[in-house]
Structure formats: C-alpha cells, structure tokens
XYZ file of N, CA and C in Angstrom:
717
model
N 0.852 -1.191 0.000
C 0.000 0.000 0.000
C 0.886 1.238 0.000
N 0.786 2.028 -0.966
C 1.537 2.583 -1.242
C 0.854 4.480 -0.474
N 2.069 5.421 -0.515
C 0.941 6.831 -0.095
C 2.259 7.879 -0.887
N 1.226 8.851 -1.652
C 1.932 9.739 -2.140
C 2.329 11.446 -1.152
N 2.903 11.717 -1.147
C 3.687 12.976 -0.487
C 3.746 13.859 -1.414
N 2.820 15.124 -2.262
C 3.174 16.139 -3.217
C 3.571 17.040 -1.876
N 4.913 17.339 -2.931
C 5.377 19.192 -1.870
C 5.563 20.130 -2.814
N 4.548 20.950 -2.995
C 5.072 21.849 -3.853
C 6.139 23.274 -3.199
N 7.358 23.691 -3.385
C 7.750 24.124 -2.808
C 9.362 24.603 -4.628
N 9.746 25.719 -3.786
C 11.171 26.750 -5.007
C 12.321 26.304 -4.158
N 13.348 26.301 -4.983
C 14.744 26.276 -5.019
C 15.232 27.302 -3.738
N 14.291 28.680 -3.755
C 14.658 29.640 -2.988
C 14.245 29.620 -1.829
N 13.249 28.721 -1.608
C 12.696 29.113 -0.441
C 13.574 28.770 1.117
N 13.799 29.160 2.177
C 14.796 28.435 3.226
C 13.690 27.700 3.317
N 12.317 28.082 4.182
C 11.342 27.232 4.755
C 11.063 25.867 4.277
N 11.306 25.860 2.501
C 11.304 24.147 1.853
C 12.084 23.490 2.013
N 13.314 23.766 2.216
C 14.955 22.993 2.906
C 14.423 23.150 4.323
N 13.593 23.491 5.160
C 13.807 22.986 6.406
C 12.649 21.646 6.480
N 11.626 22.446 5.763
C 10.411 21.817 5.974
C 10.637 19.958 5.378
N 12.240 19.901 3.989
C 12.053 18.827 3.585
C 13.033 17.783 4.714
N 13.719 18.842 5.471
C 14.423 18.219 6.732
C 13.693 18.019 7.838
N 12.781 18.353 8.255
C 11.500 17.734 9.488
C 10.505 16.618 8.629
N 10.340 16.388 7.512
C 9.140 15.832 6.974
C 10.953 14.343 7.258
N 11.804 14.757 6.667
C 12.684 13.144 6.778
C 12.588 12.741 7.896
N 12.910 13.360 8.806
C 12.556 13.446 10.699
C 11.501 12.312 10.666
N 10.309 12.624 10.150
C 9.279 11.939 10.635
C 9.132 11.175 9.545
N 9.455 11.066 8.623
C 9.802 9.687 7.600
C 10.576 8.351 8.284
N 11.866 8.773 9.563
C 12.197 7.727 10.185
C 11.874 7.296 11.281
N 10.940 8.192 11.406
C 10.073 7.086 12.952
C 8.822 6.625 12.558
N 8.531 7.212 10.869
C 7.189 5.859 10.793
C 7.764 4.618 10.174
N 6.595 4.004 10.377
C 7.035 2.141 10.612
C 7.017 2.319 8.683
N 6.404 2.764 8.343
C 6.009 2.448 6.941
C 6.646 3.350 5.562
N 7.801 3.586 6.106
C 8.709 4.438 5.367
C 8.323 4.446 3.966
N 8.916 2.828 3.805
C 8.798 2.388 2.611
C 7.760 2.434 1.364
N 6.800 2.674 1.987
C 5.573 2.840 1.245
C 5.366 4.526 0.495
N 6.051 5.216 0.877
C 6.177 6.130 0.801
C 6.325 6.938 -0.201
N 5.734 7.768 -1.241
C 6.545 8.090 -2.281
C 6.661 9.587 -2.299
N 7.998 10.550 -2.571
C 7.448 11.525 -2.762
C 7.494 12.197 -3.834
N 6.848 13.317 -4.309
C 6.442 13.727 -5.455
C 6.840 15.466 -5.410
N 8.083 15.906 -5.939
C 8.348 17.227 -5.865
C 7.722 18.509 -7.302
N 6.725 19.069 -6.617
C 5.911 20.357 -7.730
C 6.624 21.603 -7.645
N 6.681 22.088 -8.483
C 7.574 23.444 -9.332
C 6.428 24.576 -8.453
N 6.695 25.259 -7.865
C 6.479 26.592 -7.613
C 7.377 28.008 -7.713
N 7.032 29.018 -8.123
C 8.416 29.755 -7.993
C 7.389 31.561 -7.138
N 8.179 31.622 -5.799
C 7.963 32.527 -5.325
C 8.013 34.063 -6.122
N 8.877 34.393 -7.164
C 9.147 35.416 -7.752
C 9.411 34.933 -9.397
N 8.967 34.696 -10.243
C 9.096 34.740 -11.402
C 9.691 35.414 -12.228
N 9.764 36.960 -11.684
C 10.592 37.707 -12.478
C 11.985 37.712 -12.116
N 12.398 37.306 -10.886
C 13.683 37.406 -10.678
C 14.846 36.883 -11.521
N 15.720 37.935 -11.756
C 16.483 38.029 -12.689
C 17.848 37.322 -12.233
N 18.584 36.315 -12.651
C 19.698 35.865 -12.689
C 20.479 36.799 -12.561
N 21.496 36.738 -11.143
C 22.452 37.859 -10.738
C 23.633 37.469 -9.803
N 24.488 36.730 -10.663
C 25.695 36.045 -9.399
C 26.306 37.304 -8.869
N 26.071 38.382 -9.022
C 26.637 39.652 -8.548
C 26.237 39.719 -7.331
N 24.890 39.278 -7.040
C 24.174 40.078 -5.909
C 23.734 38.756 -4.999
N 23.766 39.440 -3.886
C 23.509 37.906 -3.073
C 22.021 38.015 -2.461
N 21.474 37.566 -1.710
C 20.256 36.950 -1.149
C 19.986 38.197 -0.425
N 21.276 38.263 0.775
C 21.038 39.607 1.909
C 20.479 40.732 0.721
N 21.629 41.317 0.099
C 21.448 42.639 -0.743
C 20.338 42.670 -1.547
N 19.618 41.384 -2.196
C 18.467 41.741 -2.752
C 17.624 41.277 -1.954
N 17.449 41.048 -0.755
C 16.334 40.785 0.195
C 16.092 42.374 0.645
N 16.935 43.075 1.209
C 17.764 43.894 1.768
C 16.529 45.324 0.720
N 16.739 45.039 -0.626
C 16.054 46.125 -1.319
C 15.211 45.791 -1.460
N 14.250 44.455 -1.912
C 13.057 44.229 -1.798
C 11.890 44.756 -0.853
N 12.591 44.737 0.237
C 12.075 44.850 1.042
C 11.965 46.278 2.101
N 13.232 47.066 1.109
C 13.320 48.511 1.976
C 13.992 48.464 3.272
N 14.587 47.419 3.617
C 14.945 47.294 5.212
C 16.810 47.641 5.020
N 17.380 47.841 6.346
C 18.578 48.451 6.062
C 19.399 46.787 6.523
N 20.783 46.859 6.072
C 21.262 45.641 6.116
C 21.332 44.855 7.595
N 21.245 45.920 8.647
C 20.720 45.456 10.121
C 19.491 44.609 10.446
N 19.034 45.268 9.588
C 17.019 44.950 9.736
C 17.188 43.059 9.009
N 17.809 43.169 7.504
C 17.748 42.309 7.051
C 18.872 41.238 7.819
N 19.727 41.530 8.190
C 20.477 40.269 8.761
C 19.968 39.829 10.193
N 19.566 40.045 10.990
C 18.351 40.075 12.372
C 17.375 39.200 11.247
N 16.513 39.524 10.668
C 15.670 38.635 9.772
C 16.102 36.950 9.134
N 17.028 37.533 8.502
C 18.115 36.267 8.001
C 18.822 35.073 9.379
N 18.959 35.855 10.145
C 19.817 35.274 11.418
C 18.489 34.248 12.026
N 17.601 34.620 11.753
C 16.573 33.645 12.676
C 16.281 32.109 11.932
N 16.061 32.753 10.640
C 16.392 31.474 9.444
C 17.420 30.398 10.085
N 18.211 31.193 9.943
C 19.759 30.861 9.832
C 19.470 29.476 10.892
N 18.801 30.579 12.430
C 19.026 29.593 13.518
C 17.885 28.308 12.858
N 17.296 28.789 12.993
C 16.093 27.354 12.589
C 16.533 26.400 11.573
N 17.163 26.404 10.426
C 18.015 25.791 9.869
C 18.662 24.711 10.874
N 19.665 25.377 11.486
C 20.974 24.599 12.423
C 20.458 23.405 12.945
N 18.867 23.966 13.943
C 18.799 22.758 14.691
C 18.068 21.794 13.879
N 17.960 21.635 12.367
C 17.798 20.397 11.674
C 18.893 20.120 10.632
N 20.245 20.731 11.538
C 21.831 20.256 10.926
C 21.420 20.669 9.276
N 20.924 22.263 9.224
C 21.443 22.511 7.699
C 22.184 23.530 8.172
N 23.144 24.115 7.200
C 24.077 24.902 7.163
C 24.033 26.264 6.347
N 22.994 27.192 6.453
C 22.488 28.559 5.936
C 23.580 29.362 5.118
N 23.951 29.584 4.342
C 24.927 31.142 4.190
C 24.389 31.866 3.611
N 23.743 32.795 3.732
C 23.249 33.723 2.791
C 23.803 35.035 1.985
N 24.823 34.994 2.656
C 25.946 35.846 2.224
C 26.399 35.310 1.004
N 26.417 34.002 0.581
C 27.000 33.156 -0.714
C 26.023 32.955 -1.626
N 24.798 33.111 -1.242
C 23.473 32.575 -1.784
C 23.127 33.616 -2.959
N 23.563 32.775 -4.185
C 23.347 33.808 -5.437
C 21.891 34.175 -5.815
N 20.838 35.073 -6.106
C 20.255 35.559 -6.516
C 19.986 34.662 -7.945
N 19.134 33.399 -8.465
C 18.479 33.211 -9.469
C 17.685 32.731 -9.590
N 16.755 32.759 -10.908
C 15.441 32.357 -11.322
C 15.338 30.756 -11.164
N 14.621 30.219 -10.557
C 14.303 28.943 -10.306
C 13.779 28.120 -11.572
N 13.405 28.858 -12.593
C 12.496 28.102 -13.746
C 13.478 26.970 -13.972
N 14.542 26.863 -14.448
C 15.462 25.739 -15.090
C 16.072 24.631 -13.720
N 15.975 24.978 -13.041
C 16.070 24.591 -11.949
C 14.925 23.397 -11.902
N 13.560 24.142 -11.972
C 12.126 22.767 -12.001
C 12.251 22.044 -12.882
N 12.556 22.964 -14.247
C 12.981 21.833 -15.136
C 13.559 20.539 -15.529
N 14.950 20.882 -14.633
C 15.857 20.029 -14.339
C 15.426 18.582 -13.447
N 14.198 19.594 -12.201
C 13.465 18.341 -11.214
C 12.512 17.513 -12.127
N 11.938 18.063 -13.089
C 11.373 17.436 -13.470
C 11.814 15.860 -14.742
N 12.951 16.253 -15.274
C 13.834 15.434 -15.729
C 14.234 14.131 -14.818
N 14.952 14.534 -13.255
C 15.039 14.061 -13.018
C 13.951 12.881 -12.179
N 12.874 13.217 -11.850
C 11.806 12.425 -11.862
C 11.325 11.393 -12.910
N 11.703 11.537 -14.207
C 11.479 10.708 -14.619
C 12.830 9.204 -14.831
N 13.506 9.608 -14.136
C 14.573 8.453 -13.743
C 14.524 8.682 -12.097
N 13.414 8.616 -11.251
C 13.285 8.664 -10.058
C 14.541 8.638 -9.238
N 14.816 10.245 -9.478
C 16.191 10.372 -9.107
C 15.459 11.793 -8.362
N 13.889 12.496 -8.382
C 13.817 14.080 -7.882
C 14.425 14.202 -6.767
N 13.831 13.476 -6.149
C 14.380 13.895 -4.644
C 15.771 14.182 -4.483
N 16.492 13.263 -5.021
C 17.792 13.307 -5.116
C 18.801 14.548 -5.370
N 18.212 14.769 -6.604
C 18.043 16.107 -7.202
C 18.093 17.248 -6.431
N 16.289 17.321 -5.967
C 15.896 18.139 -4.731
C 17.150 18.880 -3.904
N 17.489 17.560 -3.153
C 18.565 17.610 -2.013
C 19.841 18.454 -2.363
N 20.561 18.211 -3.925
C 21.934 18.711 -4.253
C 21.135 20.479 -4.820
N 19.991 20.402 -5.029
C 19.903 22.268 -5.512
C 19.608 23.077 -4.446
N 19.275 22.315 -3.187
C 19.098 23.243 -2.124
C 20.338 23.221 -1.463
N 21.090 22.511 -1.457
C 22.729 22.478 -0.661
C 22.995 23.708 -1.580
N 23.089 23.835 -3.152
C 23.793 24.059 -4.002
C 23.367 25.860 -3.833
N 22.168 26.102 -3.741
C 21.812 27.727 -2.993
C 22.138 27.975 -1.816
N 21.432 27.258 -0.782
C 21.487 27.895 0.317
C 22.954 27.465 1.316
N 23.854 27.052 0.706
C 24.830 25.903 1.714
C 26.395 26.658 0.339
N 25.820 26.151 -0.446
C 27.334 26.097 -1.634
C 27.520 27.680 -2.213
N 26.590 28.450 -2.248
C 26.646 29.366 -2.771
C 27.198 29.349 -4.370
N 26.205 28.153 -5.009
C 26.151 28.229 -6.384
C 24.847 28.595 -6.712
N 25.314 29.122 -8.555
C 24.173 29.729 -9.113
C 23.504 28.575 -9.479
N 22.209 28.097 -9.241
C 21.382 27.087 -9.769
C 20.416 27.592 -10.988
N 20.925 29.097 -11.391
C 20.431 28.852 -12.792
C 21.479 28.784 -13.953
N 22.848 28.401 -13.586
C 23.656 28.313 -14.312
C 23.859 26.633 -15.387
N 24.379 26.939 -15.985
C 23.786 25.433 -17.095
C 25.315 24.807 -16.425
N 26.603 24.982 -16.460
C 27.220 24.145 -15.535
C 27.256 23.840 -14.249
N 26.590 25.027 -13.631
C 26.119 23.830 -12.664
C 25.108 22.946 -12.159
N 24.237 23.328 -13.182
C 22.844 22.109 -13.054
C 23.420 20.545 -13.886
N 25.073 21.284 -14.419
C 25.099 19.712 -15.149
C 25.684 19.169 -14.542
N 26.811 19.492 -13.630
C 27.426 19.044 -12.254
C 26.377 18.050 -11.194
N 25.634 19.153 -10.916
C 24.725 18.810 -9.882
C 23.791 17.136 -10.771
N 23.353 17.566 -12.132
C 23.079 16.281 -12.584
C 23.431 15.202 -12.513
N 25.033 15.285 -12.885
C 26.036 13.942 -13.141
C 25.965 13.534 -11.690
N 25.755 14.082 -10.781
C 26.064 13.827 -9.154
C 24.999 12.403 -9.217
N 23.804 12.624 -9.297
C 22.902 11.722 -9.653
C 22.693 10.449 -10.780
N 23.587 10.573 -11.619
C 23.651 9.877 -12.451
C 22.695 10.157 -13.914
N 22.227 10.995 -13.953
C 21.452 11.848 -15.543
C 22.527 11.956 -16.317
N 22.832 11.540 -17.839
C 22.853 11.830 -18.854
C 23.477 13.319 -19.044
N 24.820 13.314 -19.378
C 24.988 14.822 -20.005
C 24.451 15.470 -21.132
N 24.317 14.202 -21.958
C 23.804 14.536 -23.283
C 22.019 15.460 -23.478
N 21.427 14.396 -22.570
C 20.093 14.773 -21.905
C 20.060 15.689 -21.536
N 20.439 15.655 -20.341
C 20.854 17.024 -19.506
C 20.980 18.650 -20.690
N 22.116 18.392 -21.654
C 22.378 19.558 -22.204
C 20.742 19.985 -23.473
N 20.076 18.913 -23.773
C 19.200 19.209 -24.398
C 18.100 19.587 -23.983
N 17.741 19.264 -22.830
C 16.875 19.600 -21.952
C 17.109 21.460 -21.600
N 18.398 22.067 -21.365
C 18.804 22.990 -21.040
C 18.838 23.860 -21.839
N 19.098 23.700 -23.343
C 19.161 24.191 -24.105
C 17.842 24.180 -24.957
N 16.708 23.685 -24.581
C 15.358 23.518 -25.173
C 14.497 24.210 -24.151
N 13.374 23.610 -24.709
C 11.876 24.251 -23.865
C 11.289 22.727 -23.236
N 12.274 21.419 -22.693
C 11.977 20.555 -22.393
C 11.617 21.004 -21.095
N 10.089 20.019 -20.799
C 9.660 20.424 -19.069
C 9.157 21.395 -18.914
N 8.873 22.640 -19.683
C 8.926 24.174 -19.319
C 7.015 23.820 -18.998
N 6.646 22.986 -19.523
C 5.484 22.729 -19.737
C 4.713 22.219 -18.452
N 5.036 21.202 -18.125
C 4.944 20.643 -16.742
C 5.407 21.356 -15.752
N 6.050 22.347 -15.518
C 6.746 23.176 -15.047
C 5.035 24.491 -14.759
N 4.832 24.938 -14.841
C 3.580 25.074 -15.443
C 2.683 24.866 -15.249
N 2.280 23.926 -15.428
C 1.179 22.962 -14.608
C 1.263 22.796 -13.696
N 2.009 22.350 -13.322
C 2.452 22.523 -11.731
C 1.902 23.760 -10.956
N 3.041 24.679 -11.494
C 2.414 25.977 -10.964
C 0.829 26.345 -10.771
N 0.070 26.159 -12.209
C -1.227 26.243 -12.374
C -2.081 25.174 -11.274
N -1.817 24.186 -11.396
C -2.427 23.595 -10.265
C -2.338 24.120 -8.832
N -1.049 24.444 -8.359
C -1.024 24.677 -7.184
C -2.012 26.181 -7.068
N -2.104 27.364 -8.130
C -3.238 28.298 -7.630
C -5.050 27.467 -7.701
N -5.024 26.749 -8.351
C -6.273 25.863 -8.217
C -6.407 25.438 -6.759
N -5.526 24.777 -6.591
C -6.093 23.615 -5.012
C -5.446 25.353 -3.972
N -5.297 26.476 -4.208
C -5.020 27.274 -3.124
C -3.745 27.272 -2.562
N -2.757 26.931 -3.233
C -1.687 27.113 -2.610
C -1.018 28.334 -2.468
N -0.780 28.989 -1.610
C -0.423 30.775 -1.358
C 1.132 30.785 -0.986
N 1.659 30.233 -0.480
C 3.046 30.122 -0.186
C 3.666 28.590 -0.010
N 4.737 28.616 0.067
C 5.822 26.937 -0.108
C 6.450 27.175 1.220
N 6.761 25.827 1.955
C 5.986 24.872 1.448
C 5.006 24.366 1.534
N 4.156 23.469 0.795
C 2.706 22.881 1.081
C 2.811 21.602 0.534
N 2.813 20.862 1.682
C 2.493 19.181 1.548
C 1.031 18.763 1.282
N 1.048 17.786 0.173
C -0.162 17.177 0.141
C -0.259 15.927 0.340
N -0.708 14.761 1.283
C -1.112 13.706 2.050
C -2.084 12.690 0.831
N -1.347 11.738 0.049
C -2.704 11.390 -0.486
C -3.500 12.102 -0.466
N -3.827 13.464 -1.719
C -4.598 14.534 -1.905
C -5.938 14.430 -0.108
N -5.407 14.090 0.774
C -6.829 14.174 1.720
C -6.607 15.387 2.756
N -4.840 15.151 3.536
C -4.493 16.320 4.475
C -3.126 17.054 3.665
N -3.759 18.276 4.135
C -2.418 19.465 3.885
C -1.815 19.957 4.761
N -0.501 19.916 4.853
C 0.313 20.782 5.789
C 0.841 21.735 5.437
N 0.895 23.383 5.491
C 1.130 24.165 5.049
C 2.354 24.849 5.868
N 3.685 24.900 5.038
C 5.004 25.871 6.071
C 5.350 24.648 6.733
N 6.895 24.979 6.933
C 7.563 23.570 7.740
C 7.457 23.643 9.421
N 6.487 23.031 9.436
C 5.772 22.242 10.358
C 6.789 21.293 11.350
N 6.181 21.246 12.811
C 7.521 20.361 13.408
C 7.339 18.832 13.099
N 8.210 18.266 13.234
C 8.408 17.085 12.862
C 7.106 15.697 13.402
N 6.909 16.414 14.472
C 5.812 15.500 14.942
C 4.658 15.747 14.393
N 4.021 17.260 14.173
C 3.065 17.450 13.162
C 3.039 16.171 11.738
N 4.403 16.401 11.065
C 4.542 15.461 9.899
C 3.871 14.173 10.192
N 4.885 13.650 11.370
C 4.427 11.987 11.793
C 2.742 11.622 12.235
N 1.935 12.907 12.472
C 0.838 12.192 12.878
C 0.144 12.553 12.078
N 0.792 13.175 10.337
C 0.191 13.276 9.429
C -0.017 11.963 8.502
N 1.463 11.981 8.679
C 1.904 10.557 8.015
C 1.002 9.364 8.582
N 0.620 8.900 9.612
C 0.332 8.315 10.125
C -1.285 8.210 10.293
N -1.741 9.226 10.104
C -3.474 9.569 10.325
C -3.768 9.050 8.906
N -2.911 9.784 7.745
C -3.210 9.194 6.037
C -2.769 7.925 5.917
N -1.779 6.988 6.356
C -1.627 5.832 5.933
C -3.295 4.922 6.485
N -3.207 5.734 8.102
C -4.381 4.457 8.555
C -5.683 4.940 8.084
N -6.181 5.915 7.644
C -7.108 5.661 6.806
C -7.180 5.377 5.796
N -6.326 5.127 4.796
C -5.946 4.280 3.453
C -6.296 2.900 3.710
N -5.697 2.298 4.849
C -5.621 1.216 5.405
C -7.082 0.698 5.358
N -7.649 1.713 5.800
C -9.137 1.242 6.312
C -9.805 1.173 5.243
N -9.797 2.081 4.341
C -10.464 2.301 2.870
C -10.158 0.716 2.095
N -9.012 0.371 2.681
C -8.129 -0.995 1.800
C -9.238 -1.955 2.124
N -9.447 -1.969 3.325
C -10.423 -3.421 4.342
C -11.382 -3.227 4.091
N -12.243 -2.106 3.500
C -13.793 -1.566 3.199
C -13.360 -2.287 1.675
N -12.794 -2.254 1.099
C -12.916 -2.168 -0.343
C -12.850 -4.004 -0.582
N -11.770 -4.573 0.130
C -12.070 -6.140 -0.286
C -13.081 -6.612 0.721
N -13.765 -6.188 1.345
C -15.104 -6.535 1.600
C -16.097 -6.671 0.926
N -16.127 -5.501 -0.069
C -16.975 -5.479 -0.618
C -16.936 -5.996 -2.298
N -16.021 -6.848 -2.390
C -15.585 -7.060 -3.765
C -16.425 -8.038 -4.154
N -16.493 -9.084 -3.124
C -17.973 -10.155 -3.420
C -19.559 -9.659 -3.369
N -19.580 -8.728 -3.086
C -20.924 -8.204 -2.565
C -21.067 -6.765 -2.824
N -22.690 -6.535 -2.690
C -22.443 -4.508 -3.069
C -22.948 -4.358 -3.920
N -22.826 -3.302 -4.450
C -22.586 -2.392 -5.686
C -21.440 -1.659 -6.113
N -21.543 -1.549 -7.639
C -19.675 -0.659 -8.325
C -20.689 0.110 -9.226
N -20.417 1.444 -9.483
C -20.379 1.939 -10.671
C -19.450 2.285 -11.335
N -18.909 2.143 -12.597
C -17.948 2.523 -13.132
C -18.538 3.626 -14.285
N -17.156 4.201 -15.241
C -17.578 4.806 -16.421
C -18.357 4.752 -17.338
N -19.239 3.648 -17.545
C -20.353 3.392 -18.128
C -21.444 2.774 -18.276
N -21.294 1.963 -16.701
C -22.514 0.984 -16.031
C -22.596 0.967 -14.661
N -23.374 0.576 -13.894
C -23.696 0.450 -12.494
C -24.040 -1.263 -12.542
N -23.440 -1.843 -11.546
C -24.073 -3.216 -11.582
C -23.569 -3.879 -10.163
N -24.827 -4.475 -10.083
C -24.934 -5.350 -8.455
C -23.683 -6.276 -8.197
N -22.765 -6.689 -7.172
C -22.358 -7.814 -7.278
C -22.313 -8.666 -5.991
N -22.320 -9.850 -6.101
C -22.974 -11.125 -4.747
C -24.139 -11.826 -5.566
C-alpha cells in the first residue's frame, strides 16, 4: 500500500529545505517508510527574478524589502538559527540571486529516472549551503552527473523548452487547489500541511493518512464479493 507525499515548494525558499528536513525526521520514525513516495511540484515565489551572481540573497532581500542591512540580517539570522537545529548549514551571504524556472525543469527530468528527490537535495545544498548559481547550465550539469542523468540529456533539456510545460502545470495547479506560499504538503490529496511544520506534526500526518488508506483498503475487499460498483459506463450489483 503505497501513499503519495506532493510538496510543492522553489529552489529559494529556506522554509522548503527545512520543511524537507523535518518531513525526513518523521519519515524515520514511521514504521512504513517504505511505502512512501514523494512527489516534488515546481512553484516559484518570484518569477521575475532576474539571474544575478553579482548580488547575493542579503542585498536583494535587503532592497526588496526597503529594510537596512541590520534589519535584514536580524531577519536572516533567525532562518539561519532554525536551519541549524535540523543540521542545515544557511549562508546567505554566498546565496546567489536566481530564477528557479530551469532549476524545475531540471526536477522534473530528473523524476522521470526517479532520481527528484535526489536532485531536490543537491539544488538546495547548491543555494542555500554552496553558494552556487542554480540557474547556471554548468552547474545544473554538475549537480546532474552527481545523480547519475545523462549529459547529453541534460544539455538538451537545457538548451530547449523541455519540461517548461509541466513546469507550469504545476504551478497552475497549485493556484487551483489554493496554494499561497511553499511549502505545502499534500497527504494522499486528503491532508495538507502548510510551512515547515515540526516534525511530529509530519508523523501524525503521516500516520493519520496511511491508517485511513488502510481502512479504505479493508472496506474495499469486503466489498468485492458483494455490493454495488459503478464505473464509467454501467452500475451493476455484485454477490
């Protein structure tokens, strides 16, 4: 019995690197890890943001926002701490300023050699930790080969409009089901957790959706000899 995990959540966000470090938290104290799948959706907090290894995170947080570099590092510093105590390593001082689009792209590639997550993991080190540009085409091909993707792939994908599409959809869906900010977990489409949530929140999410799956499982071969089904183009008794 399997349960799906959508997170839609950006490259930029700190809160999705913490939130995907408490959701692992509580990935290893449920019994049913394994069953587990997760499913990473393209959101991008700022769309227009312009590719700028010049400028770092502070300095364009810093003007976005009108605040003086005091205001913004007090802001940044709290991140910073909340980070630590789930052993990530913040720099924002290194943290280049770019557009996430090629970035989803890239996740989305790698999903189809169920490698996202994987993925996931090396573009958020690769912003918020490495202080690389993740909209740069060598280093999304770096970060690729890390995983084992295809250079060849890789470069056509980069150099095309591969994914841009799904990329997209993604997005579009997430203003459908209401998604307003990243991150946002979806539970076998039933519970949502919105913003990284503490770890125990996760587990008795995890845990509330598996056992009612469970139960849905025991309702359903009950009724396989007996009942009623309607399907797409008939209704019919069975027993």
């Amino acid at each position: 019995m399997s349960m799906n995990i959508e997170i839609w959540s950006d490259v930029m966000c700190p809160f999705c690197y913490i939130g995907k470090r408490r959701l692992e938290g509580a990935l290893e104290e449920f019994t049913r890890k394994e069953d587990v799948r997760i499913i990473w959706k393209s959101f991008q907090l700022d769309p227009t943001t312009v590719t700028n290894p010049a400028l770092n995170t502070i300095e364009n947080l810093a003007h976005k926002k009108g605040w003086s570099k005091e205001q913004t590092y007090e802001a940044m510093g709290n991140v910073v701490n909340m980070a630590a105590q789930v052993g990530l390593d913040f720099d924002f001082e290194k943290a280049v300023v770019a557009n996430s689009f090629n970035a989803h792209r890239m996740s989305h590639l790698a999903k189809k050699y169920g490698k996202q997550n994987e993925l996931e993991e090396l573009l958020f080190a690769a912003y918020f930790t490495e202080g690389k540009n993740t909209d740069d085409t060598q280093t999304l091909l770096a970060l690729s080969a890390r995983i084992g993707l295809d250079e060849a792939e890789v470069m056509d994908v980069l150099k095309g409009t591969k994914y841009t599409e799904e990329v997209r959809q993604d997005i579009a869906e997430a203003q459908q089901i209401g998604v307003r900010g990243v991150p946002f977990f979806v539970f076998d489409r039933k519970y949502v957790i919105s913003g990284a949530q503490s770890t125990d929140t996760f587990l008795q999410t995890l845990q509330q959706s598996y056992d009612e799956q469970a139960k849905l499982n025991v309702v359903e071969t009950a009724n396989t000899s007996q009942g009623g089904q309607c399907g797409p183009e008939s209704c019919e008794v069975k027993g």
